[in-house]
Coordinates of C-alpha atoms and ligand atoms in Angstrom, one line a residue:
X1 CA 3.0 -27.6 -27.6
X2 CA 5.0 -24.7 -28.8
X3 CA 4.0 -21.2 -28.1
X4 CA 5.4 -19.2 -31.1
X5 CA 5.7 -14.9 -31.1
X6 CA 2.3 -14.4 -32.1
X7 CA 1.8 -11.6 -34.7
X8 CA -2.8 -11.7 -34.5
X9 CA -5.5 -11.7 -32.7
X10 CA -6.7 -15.6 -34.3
X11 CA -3.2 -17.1 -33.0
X12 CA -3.3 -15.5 -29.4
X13 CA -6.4 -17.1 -29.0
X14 CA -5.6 -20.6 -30.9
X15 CA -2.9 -20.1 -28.1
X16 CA -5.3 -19.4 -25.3
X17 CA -6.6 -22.3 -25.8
X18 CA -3.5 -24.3 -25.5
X19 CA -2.7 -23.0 -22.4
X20 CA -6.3 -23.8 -21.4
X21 CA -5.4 -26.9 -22.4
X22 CA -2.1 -27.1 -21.0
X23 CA -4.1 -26.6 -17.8
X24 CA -6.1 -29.1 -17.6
X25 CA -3.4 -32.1 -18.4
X26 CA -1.4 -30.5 -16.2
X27 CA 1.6 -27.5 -16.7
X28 CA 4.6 -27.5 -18.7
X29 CA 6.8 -24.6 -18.8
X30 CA 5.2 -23.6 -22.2
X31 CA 2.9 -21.9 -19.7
X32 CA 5.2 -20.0 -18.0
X33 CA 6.6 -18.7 -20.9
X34 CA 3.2 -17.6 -22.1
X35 CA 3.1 -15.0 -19.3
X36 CA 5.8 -13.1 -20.8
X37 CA 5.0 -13.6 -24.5
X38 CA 1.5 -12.3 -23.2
X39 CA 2.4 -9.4 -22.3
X40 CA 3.9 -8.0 -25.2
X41 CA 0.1 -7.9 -26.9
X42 CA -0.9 -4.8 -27.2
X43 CA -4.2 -4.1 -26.2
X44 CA -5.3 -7.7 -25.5
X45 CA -2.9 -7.8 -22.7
X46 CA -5.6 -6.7 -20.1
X47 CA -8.1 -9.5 -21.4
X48 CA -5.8 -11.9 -20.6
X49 CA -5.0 -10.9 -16.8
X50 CA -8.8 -10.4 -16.1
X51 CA -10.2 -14.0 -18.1
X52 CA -6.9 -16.5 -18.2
X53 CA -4.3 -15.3 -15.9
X54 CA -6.1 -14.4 -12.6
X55 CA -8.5 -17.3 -11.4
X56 CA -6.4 -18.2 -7.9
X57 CA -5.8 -21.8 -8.8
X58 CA -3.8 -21.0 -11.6
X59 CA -1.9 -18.7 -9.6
X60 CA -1.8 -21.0 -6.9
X61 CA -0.4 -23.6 -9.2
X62 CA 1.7 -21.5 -11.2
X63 CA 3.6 -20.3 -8.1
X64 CA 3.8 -24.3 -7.1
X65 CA 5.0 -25.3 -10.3
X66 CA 7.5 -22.3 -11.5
X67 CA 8.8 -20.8 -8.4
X68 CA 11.4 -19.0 -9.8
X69 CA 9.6 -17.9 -13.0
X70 CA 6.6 -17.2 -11.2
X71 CA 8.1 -13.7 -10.2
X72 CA 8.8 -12.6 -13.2
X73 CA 5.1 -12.9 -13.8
X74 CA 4.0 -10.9 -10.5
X75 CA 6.7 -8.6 -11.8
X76 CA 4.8 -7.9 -14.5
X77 CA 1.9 -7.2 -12.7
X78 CA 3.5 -5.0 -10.8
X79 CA 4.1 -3.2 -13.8
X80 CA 0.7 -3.2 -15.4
X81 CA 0.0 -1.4 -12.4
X82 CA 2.5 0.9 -12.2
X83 CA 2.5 1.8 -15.9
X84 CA 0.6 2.5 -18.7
X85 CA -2.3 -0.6 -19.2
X86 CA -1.8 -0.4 -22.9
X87 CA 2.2 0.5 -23.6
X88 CA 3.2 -3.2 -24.3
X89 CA 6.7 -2.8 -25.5
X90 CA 8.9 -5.3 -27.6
X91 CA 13.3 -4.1 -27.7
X92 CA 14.0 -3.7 -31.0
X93 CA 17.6 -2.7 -30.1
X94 CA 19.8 -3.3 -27.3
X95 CA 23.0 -1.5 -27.2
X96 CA 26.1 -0.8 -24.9
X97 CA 26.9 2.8 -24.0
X98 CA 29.6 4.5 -22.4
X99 CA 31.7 1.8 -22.8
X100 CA 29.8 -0.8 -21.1
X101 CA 28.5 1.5 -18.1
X102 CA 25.1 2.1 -19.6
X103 CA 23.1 -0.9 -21.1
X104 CA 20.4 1.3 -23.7
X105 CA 17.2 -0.6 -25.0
X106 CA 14.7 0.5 -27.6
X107 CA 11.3 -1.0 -27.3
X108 CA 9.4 -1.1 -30.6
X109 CA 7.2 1.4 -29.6
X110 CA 9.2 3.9 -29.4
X111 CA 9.9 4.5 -26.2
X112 CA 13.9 3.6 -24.7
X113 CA 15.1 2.5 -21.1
X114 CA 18.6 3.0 -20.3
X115 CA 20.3 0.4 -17.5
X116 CA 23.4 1.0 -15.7
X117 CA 26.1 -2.1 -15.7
X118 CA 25.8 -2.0 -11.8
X119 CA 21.9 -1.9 -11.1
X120 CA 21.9 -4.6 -14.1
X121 CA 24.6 -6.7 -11.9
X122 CA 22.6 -6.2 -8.6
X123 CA 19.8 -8.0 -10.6
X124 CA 21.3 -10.6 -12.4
X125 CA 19.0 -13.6 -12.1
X126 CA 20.8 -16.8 -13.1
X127 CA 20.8 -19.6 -10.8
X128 CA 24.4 -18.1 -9.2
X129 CA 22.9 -14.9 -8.2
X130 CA 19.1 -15.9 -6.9
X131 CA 18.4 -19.0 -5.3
X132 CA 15.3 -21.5 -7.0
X133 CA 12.8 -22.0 -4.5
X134 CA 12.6 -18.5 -2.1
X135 CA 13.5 -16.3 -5.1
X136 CA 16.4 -14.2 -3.0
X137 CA 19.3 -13.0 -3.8
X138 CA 22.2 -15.2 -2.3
X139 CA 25.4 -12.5 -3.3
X140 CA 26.0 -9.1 -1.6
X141 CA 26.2 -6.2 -4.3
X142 CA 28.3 -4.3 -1.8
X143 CA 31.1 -6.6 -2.8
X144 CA 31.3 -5.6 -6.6
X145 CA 32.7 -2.7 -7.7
X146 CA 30.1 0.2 -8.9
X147 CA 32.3 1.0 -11.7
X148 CA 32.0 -2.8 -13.2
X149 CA 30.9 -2.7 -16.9
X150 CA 29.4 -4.9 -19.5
X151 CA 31.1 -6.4 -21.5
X152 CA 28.7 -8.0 -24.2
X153 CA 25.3 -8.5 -24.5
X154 CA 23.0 -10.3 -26.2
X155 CA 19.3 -11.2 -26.6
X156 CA 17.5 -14.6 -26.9
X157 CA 13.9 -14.9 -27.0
X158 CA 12.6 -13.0 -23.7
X159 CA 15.5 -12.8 -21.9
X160 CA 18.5 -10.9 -22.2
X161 CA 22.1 -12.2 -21.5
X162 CA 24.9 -10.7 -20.0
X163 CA 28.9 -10.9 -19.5
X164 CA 30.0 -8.4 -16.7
X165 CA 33.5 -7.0 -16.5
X166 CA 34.0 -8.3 -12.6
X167 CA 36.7 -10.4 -11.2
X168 CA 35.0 -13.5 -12.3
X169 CA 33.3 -12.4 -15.6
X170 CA 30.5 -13.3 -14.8
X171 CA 27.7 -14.4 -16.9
X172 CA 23.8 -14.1 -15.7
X173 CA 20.6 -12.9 -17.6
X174 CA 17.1 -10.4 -16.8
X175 CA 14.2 -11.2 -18.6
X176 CA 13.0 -8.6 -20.8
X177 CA 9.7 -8.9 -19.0
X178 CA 11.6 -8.1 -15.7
X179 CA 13.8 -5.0 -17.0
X180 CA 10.3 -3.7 -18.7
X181 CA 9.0 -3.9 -15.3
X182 CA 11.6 -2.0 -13.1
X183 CA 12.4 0.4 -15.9
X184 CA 13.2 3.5 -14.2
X185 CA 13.3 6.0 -17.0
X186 CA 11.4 9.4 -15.8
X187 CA 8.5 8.3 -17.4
X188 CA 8.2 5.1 -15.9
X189 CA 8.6 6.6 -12.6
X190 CA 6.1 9.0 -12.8
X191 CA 3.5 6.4 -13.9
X192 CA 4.5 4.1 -11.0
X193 CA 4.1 7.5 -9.0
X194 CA 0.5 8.7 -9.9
X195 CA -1.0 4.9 -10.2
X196 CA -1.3 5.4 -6.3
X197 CA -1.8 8.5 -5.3
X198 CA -4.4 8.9 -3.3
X199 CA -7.5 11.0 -5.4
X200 CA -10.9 10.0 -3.4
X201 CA -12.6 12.3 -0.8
X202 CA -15.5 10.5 0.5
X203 CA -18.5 13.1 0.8
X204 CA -20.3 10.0 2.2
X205 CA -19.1 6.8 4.1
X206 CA -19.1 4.2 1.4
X207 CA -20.9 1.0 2.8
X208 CA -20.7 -2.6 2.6
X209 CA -22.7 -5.4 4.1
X210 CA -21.3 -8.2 6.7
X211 CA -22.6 -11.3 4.8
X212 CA -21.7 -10.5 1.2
X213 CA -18.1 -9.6 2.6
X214 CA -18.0 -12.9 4.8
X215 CA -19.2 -15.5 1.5
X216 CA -17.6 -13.9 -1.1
X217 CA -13.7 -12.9 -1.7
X218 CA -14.6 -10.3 -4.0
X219 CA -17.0 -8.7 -1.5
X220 CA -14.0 -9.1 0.4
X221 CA -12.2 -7.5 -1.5
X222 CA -14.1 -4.8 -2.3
X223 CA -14.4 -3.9 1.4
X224 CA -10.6 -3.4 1.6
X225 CA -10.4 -1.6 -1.9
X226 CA -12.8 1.1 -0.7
X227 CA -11.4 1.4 2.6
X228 CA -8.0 1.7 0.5
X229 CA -9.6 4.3 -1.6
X230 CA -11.6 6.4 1.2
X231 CA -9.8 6.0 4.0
X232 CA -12.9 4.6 5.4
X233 CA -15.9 2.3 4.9
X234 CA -18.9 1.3 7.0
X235 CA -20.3 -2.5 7.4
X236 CA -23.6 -2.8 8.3
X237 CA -24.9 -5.9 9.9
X238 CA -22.5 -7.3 11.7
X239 CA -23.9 -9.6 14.7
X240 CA -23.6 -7.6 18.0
X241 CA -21.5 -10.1 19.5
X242 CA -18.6 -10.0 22.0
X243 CA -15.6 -9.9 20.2
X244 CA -17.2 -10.3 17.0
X245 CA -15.3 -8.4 15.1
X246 CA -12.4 -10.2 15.4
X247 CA -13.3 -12.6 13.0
X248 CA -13.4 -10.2 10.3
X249 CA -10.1 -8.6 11.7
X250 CA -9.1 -11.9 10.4
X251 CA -10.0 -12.0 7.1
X252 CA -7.3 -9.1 6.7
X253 CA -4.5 -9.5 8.3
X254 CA -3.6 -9.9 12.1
X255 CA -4.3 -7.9 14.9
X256 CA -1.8 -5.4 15.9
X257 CA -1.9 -5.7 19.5
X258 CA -0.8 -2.4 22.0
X259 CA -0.5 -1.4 25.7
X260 CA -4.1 -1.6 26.0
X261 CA -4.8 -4.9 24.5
X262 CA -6.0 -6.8 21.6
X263 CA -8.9 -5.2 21.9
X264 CA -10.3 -2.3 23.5
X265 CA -13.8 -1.7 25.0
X266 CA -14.8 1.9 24.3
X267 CA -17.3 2.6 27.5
X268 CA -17.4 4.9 29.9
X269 CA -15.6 4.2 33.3
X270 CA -15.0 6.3 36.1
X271 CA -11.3 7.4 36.5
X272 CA -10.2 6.3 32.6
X273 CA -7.3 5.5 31.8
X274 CA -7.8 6.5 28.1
X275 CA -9.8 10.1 27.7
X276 CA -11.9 7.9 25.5
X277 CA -13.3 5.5 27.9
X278 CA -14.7 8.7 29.9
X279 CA -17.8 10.4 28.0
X280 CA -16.2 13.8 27.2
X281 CA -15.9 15.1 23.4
X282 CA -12.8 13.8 21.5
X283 CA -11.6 16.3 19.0
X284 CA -10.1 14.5 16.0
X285 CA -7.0 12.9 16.4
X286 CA -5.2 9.9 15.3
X287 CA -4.4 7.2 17.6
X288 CA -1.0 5.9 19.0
X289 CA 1.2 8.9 17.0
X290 CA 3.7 8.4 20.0
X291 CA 4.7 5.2 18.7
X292 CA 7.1 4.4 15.9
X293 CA 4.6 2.6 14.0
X294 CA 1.0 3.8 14.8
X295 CA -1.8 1.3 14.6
X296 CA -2.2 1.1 11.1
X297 CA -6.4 0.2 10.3
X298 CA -9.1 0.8 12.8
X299 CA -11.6 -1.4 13.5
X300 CA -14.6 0.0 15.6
X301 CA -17.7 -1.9 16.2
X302 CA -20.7 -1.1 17.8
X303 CA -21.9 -3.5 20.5
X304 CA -25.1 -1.4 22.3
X305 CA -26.2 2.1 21.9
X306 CA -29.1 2.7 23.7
X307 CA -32.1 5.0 22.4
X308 CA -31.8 7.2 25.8
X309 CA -27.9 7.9 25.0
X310 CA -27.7 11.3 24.0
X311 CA -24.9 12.5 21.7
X312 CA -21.7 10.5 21.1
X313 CA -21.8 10.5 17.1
X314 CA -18.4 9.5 15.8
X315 CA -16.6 12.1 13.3
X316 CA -14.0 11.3 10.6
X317 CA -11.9 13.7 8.7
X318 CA -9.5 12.8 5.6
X319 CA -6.2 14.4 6.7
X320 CA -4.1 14.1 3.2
X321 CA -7.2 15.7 1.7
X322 CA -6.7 18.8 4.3
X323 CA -2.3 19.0 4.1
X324 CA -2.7 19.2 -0.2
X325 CA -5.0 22.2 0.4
X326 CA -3.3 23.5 3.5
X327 CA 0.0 22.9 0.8
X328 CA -1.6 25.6 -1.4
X329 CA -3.0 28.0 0.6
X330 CA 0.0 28.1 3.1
X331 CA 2.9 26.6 1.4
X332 CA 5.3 28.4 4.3
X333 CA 3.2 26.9 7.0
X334 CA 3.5 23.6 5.8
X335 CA 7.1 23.6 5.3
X336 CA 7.4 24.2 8.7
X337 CA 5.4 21.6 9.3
X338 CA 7.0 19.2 7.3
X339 CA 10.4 19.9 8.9
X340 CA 10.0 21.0 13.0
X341 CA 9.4 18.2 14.8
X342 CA 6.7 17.9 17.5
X343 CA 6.8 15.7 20.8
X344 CA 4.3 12.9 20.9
X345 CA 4.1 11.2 24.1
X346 CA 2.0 9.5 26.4
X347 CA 3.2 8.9 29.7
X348 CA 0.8 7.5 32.1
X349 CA 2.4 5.6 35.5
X350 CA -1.2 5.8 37.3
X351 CA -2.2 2.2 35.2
X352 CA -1.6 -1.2 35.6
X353 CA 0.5 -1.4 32.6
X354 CA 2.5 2.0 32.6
X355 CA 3.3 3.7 29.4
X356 CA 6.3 6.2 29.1
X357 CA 6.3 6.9 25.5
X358 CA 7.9 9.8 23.7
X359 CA 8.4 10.2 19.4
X360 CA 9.7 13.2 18.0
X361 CA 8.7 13.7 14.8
X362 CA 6.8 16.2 12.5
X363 CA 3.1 16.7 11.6
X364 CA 4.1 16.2 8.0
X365 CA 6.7 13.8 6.4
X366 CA 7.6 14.1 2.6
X367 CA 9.7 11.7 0.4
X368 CA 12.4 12.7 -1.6
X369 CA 9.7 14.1 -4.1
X370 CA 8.3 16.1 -1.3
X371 CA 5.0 14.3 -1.8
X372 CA 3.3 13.5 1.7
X373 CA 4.1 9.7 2.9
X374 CA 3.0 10.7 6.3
X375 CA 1.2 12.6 8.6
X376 CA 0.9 12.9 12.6
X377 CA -2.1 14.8 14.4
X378 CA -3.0 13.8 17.6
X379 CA -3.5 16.9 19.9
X380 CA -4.1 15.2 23.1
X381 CA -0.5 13.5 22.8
X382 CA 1.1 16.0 21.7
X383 CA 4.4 16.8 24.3
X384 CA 6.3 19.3 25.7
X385 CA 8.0 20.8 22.1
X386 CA 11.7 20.3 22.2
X387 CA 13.2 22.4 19.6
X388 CA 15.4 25.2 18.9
X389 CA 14.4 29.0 20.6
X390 CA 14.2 30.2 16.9
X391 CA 11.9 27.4 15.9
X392 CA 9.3 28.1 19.1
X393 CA 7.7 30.5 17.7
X394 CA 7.1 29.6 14.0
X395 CA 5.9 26.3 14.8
X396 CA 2.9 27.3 16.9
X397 CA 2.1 30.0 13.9
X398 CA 2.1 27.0 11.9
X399 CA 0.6 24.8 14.0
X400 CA -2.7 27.2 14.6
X401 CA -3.1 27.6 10.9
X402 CA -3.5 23.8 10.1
X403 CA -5.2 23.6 13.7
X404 CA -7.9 26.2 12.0
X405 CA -7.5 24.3 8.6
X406 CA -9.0 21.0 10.5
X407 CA -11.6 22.4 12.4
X408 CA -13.2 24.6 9.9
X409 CA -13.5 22.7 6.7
X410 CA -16.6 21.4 5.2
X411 CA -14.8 17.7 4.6
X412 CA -15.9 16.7 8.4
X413 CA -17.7 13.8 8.2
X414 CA -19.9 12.5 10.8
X415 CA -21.8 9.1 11.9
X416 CA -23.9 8.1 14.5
X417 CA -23.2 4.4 15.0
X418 CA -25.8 2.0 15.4
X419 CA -25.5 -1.5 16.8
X420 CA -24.5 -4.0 14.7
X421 CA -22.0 -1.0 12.8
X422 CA -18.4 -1.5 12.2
X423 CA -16.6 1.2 10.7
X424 CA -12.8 0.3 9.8
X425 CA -10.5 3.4 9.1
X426 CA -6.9 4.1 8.3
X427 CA -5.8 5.7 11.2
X428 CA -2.9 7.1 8.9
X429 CA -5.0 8.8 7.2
X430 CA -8.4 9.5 8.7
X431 CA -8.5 11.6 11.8
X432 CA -11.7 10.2 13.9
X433 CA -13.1 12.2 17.4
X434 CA -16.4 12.0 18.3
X435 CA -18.9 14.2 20.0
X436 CA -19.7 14.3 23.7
X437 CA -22.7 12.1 24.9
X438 CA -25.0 12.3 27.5
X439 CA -26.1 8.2 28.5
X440 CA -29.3 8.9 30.6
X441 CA -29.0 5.7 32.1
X442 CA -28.4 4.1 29.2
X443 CA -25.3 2.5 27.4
X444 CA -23.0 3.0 24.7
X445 CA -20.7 0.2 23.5
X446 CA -18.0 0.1 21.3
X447 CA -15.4 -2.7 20.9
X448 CA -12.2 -2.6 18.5
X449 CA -9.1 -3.6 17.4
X450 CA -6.1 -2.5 15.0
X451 CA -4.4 -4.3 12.4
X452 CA -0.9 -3.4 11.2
X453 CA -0.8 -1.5 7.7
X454 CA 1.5 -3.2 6.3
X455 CA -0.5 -6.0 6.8
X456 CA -3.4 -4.4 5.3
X457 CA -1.8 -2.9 2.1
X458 CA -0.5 -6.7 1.5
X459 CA -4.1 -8.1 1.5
X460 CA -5.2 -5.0 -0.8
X461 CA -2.5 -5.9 -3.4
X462 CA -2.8 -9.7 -3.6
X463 CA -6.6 -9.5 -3.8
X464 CA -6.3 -7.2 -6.0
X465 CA -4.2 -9.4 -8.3
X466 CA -6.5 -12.7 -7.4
X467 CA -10.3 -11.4 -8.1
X468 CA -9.3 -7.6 -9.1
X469 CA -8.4 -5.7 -11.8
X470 CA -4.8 -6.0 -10.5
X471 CA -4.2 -2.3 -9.4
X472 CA -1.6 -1.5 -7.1
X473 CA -3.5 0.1 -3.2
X474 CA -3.0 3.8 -2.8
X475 CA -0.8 5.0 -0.8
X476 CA -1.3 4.3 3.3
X477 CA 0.3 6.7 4.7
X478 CA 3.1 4.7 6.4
X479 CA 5.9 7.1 5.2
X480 CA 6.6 5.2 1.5
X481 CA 4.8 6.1 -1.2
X482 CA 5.4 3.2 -3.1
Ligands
FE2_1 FE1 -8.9 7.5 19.2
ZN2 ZN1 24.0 -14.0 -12.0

């Protein structure tokens, strides 16, 4: 079978059906070369990712079969995502500039990408430069000069060969697929940019159900995409079980244990060690801020309320929603925000297991774009500020005006759970307190767990890919954007 540039709609499909074919007697590399050739459809592109390309078991055998090649497909998910759905593009021209510094490449439609000899180098993928099997790198780019050039260049098919200008002229080649991919023209970054920013308020708590997410991956999925989009998302039905929720901890990623535990009982207890195990208020807050890496999801599930219990609903706020407004209205406030650090700390020797914690760092953290990556609220953790006498002052200014800004918006959402609830929530991004409660006699019962974000984001993305429509998760809030 020979997989030709197709110029029409009749042939890509006469060739969607050798590859179906191709499938079923088992893969050649025609198939892998397919996934590049695909993408340079226009238009059809996106019919082929959601019908052909994203059933699991071809993945799953794809990656089997074509280790190496494999990533220049995910590669190329990675750029649908992070680009424009439709802007297939096909070099028409690929030219040296500046002598060999700059590698310049025309696509047909229009649009240009320009390469410099060094990042090109860095990402050489011949067999010398990345290993087959694990996909890494196996040279250190600290070890070639920056200035290197190159010296010729030419194009085959999909892939685009080059000779460098290093000690050992050496000779490697990117697929076009790959350079399409990583393009960092302006443009390109700025798609990659907005595909996940983060543009949902929930006025609501979107809701899913225990069983449809427990049978189906796709439920599954959609669980984590609108907890990805929201910041937060209910399921109802979940058996009111010891530990129960555990199980569906699993089904995401796992559980990022801390000092108290790998899973806490939210209940009241005389003498607590945790302000939430007594039955006061909480105002909103996000948990563990004194750490370097915060708990990154939530998991909160609701083992007994009793009817007598009086009180004790749970309340949620979306804090990137608040520091974009809060960006407007008081753009001095927040760049004081943004750069004096506060002291979180928790320091508590009267335990079994004492903490001594301490994290400097402020309520707001940009990138080098000055978009927000981060944020850090969590009044009752908040330390002894350790900052210049200048600074004193004009952070607790600051600080009262985004102190207001969360305590008198409209955004506030609030929940009484009932048994059988489990919220999940990222703790990056939503604030959560609750209100005080009265039991009567009765009890009230929660019983969670956290999961790293990291770990969460992961699962977003690669469902995405496997029963999705492929789109990259918004951003976390775990200081990257990307
Ligand atoms: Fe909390
Ligand atoms: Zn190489």
């Amino acid at each position: 079978m020979n997989l030709k540039p197709l110029g029409n709609t009749r042939r890509l499909f006469q060739n969607l059906w050798q590859i179906k074919t191709a499938n079923d007697i088992g893969w050649n590399c025609q198939v892998t070369r397919f996934y590049s050739f695909s993408h340079r459809i226009s238009g059809i592109q996106s019919i082929f990712h959601r019908s052909l390309i994203l059933p699991t078991e071809t993945r799953k055998e794809c990656t089997n079969h074509f280790n190496g090649k494999y990533r220049h497909f995910q590669n190329s998910c990675f750029r649908q995502l992070h680009t424009s759905q439709t802007e297939v593009k096909q070099p028409v021209k690929a030219t040296l500039q500046q002598e060999g510094k700059i590698v310049a490449i025309d696509w047909s439609n229009g649009g240009s990408s320009k390469f410099h000899s060094i990042w090109l180098r860095h990402n050489c993928q011949c067999g010398r430069c990345i290993q087959e099997g694990s996909g890494q790198r196996i040279f250190d780019i600290s070890e070639i000069s920056h200035e290197l050039k190159v010296q010729s260049i030419e194009v085959k098919d999909t892939v685009v060969h080059f000779k460098w200008s290093d000690a050992s002229n050496h000779e490697g080649e990117i697929s076009l697929d790959y350079l399409q991919t990583n393009c960092y023209s302006q443009s390109s970054i700025k798609n990659r940019y907005s595909a996940v920013q983060i543009n949902k308020l929930a006025k609501e708590i979107p809701v899913v159900n225990y069983i449809d997410v427990i049978q189906k991956k796709k439920e599954l999925y959609r669980w984590l995409h609108l907890v990805n989009e929201y910041g937060i998302c209910l399921m109802k039905d979940v058996p009111a079980e010891d530990k129960a929720h555990l199980a569906l901890a699993d089904l995401i990623g796992p559980v990022q244990e801390t000092n108290y535990g790998k899973t806490f009982d939210v209940k009241s207890a005389p003498n607590p060690v945790n302000i939430a195990y007594s039955s006061v208020g909480l105002s909103l807050h996000m948990d563990l801020v004194y750490m370097e890496s915060p708990p990154g999801l939530q998991l909160l599930h609701c083992l007994r309320f009793d009817d007598c219990v009086e009180g004790g609903e749970s309340t949620y706020l979306d804090l990137f929603h608040i520091v974009e407004e809060f960006r407007k209205s008081h753009p001095k406030y927040f760049q004081i925000l943004s750069t004096i650090p506060a002291t979180f700390y928790k320091c508590h020797y009267d335990r079994e297991n004492p903490f001594h914690l301490v994290y400097q760092k402020p309520h707001i953290v940009l990138n080098h774009h000055k978009q927000v990556v981060g944020l850090n609220w969590a009044p009752p953790f908040e330390g002894p500020l350790l900052v210049e006498e200048d600074d004193v002052l004009m952070y607790y200014e600051a600080y009262e005006e985004l102190g207001k800004a969360i305590m008198n918006t409209d955004k506030m959402l609030t929940y009484g759970m009932k048994v059988g609830d489990l919220m999940v929530f990222n703790n990056h991004r939503i604030l959560h307190g609750r209100n005080e409660f009265r039991l009567n006699g009765g009890i009230r019962h929660l019983q969670g767990c956290y999961i790293g974000i990291d770990d969460f984001k992961c699962k977003v993305q690669v469902l995405s890919n496997q029963v999705g429509d492929g789109q990259p998760p918004k951003h976390v809030g775990n200081q990257s954007w990307l």
